[in-house]
Short mmCIF file of C-alpha atoms in Angstrom, two decimals:
data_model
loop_
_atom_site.label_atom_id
_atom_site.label_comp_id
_atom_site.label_asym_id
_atom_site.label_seq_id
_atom_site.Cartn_x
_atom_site.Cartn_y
_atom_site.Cartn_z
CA UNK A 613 -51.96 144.49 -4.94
CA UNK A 614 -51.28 148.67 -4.65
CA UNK A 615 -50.83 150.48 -1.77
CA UNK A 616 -54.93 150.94 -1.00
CA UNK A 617 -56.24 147.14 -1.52
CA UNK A 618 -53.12 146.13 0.54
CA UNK A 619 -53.79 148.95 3.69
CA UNK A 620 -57.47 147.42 3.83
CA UNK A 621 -56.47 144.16 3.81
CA UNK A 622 -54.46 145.03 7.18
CA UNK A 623 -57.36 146.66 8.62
CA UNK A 624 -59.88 144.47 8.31
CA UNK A 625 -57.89 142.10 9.88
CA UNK A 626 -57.13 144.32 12.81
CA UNK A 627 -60.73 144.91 12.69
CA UNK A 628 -61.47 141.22 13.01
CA UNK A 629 -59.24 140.58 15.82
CA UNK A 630 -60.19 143.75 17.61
CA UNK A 631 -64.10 142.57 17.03
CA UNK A 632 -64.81 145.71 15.82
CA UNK A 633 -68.24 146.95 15.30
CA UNK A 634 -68.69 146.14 11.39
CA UNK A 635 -70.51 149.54 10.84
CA UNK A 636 -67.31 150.94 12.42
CA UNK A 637 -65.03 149.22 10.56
CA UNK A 638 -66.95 150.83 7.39
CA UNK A 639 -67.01 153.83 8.37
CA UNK A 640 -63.37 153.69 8.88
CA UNK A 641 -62.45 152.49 5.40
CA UNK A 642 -63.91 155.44 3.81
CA UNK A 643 -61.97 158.50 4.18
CA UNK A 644 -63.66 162.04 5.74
CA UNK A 645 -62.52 163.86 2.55
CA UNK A 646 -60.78 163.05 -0.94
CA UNK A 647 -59.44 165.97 -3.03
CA UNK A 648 -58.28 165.99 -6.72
CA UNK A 649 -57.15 169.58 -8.16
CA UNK A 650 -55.50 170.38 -11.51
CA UNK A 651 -52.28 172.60 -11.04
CA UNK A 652 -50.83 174.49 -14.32
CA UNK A 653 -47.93 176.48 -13.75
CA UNK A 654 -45.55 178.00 -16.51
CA UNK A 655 -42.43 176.58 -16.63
CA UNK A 656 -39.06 178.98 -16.89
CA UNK A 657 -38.95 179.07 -21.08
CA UNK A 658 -42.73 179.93 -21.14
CA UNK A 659 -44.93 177.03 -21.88
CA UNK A 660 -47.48 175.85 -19.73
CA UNK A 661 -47.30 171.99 -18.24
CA UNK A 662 -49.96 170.82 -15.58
CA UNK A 663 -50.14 168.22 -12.97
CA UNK A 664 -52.22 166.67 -10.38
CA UNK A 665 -52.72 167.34 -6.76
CA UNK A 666 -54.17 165.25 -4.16
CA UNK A 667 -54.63 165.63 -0.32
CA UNK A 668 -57.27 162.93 1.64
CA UNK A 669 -58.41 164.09 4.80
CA UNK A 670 -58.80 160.11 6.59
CA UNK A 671 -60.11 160.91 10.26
CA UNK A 672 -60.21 163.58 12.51
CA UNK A 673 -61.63 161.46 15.48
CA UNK A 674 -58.81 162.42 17.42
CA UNK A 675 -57.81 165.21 16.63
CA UNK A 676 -56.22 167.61 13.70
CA UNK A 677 -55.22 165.41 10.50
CA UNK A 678 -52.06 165.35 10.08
CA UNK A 679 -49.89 164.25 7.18
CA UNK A 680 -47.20 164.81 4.53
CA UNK A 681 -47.27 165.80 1.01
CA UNK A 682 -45.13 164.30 -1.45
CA UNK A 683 -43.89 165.23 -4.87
CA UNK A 684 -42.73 162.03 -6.42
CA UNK A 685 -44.72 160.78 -10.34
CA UNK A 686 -46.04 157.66 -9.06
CA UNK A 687 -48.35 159.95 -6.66
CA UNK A 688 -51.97 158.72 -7.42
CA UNK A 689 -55.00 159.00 -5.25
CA UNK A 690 -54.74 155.58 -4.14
CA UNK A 691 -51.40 155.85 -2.58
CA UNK A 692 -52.22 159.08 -0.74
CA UNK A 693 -55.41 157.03 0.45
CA UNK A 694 -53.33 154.43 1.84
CA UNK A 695 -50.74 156.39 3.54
CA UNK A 696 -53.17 159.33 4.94
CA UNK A 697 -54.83 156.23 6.48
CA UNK A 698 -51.96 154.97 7.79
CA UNK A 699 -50.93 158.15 9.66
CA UNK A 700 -54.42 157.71 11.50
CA UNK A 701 -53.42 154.55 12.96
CA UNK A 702 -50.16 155.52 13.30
CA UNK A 703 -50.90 158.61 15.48
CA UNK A 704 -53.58 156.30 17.76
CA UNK A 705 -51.10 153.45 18.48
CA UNK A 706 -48.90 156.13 19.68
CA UNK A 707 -51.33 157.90 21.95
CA UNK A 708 -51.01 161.32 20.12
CA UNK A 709 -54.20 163.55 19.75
CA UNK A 710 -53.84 163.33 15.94
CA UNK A 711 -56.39 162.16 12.99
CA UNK A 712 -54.78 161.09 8.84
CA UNK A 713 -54.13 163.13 5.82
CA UNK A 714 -51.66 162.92 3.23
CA UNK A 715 -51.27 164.93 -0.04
CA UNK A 716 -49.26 164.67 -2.97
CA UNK A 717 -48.63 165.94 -6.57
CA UNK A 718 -47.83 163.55 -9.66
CA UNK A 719 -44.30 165.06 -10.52
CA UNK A 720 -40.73 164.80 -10.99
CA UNK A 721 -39.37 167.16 -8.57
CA UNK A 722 -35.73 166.73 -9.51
CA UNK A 723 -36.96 167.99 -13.25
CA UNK A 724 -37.99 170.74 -12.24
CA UNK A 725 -36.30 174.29 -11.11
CA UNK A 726 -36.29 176.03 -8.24
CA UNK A 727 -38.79 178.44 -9.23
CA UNK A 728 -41.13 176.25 -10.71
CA UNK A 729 -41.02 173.62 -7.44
CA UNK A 730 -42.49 177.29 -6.01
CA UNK A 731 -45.02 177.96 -8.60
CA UNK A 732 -46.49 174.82 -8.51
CA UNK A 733 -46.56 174.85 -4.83
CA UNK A 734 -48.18 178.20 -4.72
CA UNK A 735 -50.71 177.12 -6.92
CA UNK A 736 -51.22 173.94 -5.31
CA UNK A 737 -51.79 175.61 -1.83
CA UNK A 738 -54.36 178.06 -3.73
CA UNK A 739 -56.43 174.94 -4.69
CA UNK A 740 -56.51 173.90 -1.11
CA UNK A 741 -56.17 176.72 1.37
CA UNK A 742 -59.70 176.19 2.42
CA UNK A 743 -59.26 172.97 3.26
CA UNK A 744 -56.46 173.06 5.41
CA UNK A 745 -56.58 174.83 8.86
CA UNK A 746 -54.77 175.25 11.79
CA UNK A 747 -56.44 172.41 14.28
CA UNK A 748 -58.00 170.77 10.77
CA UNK A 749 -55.31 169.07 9.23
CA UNK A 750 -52.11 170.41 9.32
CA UNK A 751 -49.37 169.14 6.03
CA UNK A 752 -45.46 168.58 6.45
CA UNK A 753 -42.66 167.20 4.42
CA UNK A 754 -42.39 163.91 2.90
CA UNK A 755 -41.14 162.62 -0.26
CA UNK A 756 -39.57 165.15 -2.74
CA UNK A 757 -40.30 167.77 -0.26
CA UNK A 758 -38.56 169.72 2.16
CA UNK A 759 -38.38 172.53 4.65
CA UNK A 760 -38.47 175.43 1.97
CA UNK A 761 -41.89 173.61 0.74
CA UNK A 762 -43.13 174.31 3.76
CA UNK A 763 -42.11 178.12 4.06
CA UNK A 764 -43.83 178.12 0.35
CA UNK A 765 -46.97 176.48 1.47
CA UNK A 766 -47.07 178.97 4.48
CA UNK A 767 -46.31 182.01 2.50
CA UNK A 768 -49.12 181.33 0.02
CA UNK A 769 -51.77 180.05 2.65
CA UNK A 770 -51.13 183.42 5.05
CA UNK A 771 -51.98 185.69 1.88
CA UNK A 772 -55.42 183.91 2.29
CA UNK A 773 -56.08 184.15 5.88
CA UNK A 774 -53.40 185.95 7.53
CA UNK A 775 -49.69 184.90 9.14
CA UNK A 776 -50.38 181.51 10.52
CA UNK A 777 -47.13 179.25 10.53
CA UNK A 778 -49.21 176.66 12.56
CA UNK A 779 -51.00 175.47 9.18
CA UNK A 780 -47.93 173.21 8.55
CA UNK A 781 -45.20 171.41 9.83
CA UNK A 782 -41.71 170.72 9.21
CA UNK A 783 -41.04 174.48 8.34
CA UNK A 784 -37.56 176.61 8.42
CA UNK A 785 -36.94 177.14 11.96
CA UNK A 786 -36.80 181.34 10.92
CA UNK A 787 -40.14 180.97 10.76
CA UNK A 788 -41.21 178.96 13.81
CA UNK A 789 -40.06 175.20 13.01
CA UNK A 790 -38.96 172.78 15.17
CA UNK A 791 -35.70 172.00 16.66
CA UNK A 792 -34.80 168.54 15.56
CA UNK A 793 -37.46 168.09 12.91
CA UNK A 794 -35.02 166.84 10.11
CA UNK A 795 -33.15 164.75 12.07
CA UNK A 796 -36.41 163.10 13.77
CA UNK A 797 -37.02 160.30 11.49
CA UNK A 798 -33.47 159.12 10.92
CA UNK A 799 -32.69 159.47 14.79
CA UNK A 800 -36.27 157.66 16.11
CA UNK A 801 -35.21 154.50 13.37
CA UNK A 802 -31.80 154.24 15.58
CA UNK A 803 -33.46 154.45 18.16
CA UNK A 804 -35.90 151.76 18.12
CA UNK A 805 -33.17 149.56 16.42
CA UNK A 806 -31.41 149.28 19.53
CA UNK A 807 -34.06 149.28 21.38
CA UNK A 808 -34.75 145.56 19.40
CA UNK A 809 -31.50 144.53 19.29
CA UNK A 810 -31.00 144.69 23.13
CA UNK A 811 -33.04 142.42 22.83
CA UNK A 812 -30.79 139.96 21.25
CA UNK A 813 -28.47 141.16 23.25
CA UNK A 814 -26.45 142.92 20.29
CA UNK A 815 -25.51 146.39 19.61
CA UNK A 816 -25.44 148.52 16.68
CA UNK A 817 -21.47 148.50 16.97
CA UNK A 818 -21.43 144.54 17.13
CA UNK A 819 -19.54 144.13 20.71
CA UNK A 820 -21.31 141.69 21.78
CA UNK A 821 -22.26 138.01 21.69
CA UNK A 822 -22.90 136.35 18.28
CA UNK A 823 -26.50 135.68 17.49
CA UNK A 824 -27.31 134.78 13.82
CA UNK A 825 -30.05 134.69 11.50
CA UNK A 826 -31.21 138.59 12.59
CA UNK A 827 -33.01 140.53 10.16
CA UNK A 828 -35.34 143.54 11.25
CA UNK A 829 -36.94 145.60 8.26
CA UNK A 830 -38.50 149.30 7.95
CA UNK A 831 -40.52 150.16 5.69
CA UNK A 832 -42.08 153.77 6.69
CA UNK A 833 -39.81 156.06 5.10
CA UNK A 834 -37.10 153.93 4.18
CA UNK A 835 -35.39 149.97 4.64
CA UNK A 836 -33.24 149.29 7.09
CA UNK A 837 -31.43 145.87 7.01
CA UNK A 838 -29.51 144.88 10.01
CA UNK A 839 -27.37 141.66 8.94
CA UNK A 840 -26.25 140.46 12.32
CA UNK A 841 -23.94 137.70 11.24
CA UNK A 842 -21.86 140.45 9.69
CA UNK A 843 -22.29 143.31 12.08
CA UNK A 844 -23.28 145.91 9.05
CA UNK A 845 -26.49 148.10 8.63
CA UNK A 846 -27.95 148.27 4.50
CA UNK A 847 -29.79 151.67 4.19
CA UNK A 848 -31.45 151.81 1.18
CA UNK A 849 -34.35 154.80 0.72
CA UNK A 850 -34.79 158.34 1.02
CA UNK A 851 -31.36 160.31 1.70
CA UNK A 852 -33.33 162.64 3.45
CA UNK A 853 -34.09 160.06 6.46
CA UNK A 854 -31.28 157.80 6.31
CA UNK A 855 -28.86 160.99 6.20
CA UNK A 856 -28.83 161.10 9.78
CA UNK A 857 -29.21 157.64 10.49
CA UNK A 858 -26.06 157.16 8.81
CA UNK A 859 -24.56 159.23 10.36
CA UNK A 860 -25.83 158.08 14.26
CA UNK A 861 -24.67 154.50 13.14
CA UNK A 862 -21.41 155.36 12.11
CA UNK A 863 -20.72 157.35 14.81
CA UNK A 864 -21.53 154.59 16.93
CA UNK A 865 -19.28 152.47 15.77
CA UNK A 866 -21.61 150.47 12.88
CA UNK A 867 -20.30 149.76 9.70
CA UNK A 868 -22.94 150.45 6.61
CA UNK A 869 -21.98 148.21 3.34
CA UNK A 870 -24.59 149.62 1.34
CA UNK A 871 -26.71 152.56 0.55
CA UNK A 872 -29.26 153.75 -2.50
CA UNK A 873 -31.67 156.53 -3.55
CA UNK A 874 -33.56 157.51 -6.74
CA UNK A 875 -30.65 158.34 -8.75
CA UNK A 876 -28.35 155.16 -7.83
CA UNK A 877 -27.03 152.41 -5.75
CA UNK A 878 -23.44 152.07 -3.94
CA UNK A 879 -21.97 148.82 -2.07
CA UNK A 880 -18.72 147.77 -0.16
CA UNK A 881 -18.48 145.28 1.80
CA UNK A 882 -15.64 146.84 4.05
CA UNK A 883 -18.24 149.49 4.87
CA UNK A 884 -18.94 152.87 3.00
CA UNK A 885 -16.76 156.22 4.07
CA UNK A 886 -19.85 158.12 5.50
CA UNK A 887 -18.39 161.21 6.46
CA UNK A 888 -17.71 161.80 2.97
CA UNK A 889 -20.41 160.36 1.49
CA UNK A 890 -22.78 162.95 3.09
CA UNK A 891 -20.54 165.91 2.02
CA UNK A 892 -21.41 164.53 -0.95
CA UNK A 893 -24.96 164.45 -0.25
CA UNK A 894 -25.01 168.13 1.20
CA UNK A 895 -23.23 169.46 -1.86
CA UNK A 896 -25.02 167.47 -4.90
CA UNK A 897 -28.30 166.30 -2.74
CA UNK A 898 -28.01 162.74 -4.74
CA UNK A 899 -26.11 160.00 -4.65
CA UNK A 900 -25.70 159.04 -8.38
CA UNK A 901 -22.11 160.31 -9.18
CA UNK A 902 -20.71 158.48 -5.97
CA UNK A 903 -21.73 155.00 -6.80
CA UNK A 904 -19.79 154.75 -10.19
CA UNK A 905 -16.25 156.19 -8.00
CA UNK A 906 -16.61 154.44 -5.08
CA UNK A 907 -18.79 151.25 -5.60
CA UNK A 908 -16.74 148.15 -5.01
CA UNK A 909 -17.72 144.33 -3.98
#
């Protein structure tokens, strides 16, 4: 089942047990708008390669869409259907004045340089400039993207219709992003994680009575693992999330055993060094050469 049959499936049985209206619940399956463009940039030695954009506009019942674009080559259009329907519901179970959207381009970001990641940006916010608005539906990181994605996608959209670094999210703060933005994610996972294991009456550091059989999972932007009988957190996904919440579990006292991204896979079972494990981060932005020189059992 892929990432669109399965996101129905959920739906329609919220719908059922909400009784929902079955017009409604129609209505609701079907996005407001689906866009496909084809992006051809020229790559640093001079040949041409082109790739495929998407961004799905869900709902905007709320308010602006809102949603990420990702650069990863599994993006297709029924992922970004999925997920820019899952930031509608998302945004209404948390009471914010927000409808979906989510975009994407089919591409290996890590195979590509600097400057082309900015041409095919560029040209990707040409395709779509119209579409995308301040109080429409507003983009932001996600997978394979970042802050200087952002600046791109606002440099290119303001030679269209003016300075306007309220078209996306998730931007350098230089040029008017938010305080705390990068660290959100990471920090809000911690967060509700001990939130639900006060619960239990446990901590994150483990001082506390012994309650077996644990296990909470998240699946958003990355999986967290929390293995109670052993006091250890297993963070495998994106390094940009679980960057800081390795970092807000270790200094809390929690021991992480295990950690993974795109490029590789690292375990010990005395718990991972994480201070120096994200100076490795910052300086290579992967984990791959770590795991062979420090994975152990």
């Amino acid at each position: 089942m892929n990432a669109l049959a399965a996101m129905n499936r959920n739906f329609r049985q919220a719908a059922r047990i909400l009784c929902l209206d079955a017009k409604l619940e129609k209505s609701l399956l079907i996005p407001f708008r689906e866009i496909k463009v084809e992006c051809t940039i020229p790559k640093d030695d001079g040949t041409l390669v082109s790739y495929v954009g998407f961004r799905v506009q869900h709902d905007n019942a709320r308010g602006p869409m809102k949603g990420g674009i990702r650069y990863h080559p599994e993006v297709d259009p029924d992922e970004v259907n999925a997920l820019a329907q899952l930031m509608t519901w998302k945004t209404a179970v948390a009471d914010i004045p927000y409808g979906g959207a989510k975009g994407g381009i089919g591409c290996s970001p890590n195979e590509l340089t600097k400057p082309e990641l900015e041409r095919l940006t560029c040209v990707f916010t040409q395709k779509i400039h119209d579409l995308i608005r301040v109080n429409v539906d507003v983009p932001a990181p996600d997978m394979g993207t970042n802050s200087q994605t952002m600046a791109w996608m606002l440099d290119e959209y303001s030679k269209f219709h003016g300075y306007s670094p309220a078209v996306v999210t998730g931007k350098p703060i230089d040029l008017g992003g938010s305080l705390g933005r990068e660290a959100s994610t990471g920090g809000g996972v911690v967060y509700a994680t001990e939130v639900l294991l006060s619960e239990y009456g446990k901590s994150i550091k483990g001082n506390d009575h012994h309650h077996s059989g644990l296990k909470i999972e998240y699946r958003i932007c990355f999986t967290c693992l929390y293995l109670p009988q052993r006091n250890v957190q297993v963070l495998p996904g994106i390094w940009q999330c679980w960057f800081m919440a390795a970092r807000l579990i270790h200094e809390q006292g929690g021991k992480i055993v295990a950690v993974s991204d795109i490029s590789g896979a690292v375990k010990n079972s005395t718990g991972i060094g994480i201070p120096l494990l994200l100076q490795h981060i910052e300086a290579l932005g992967k984990l791959a050469p770590w795991c062979k020189l420090h994975e152990s059992q």
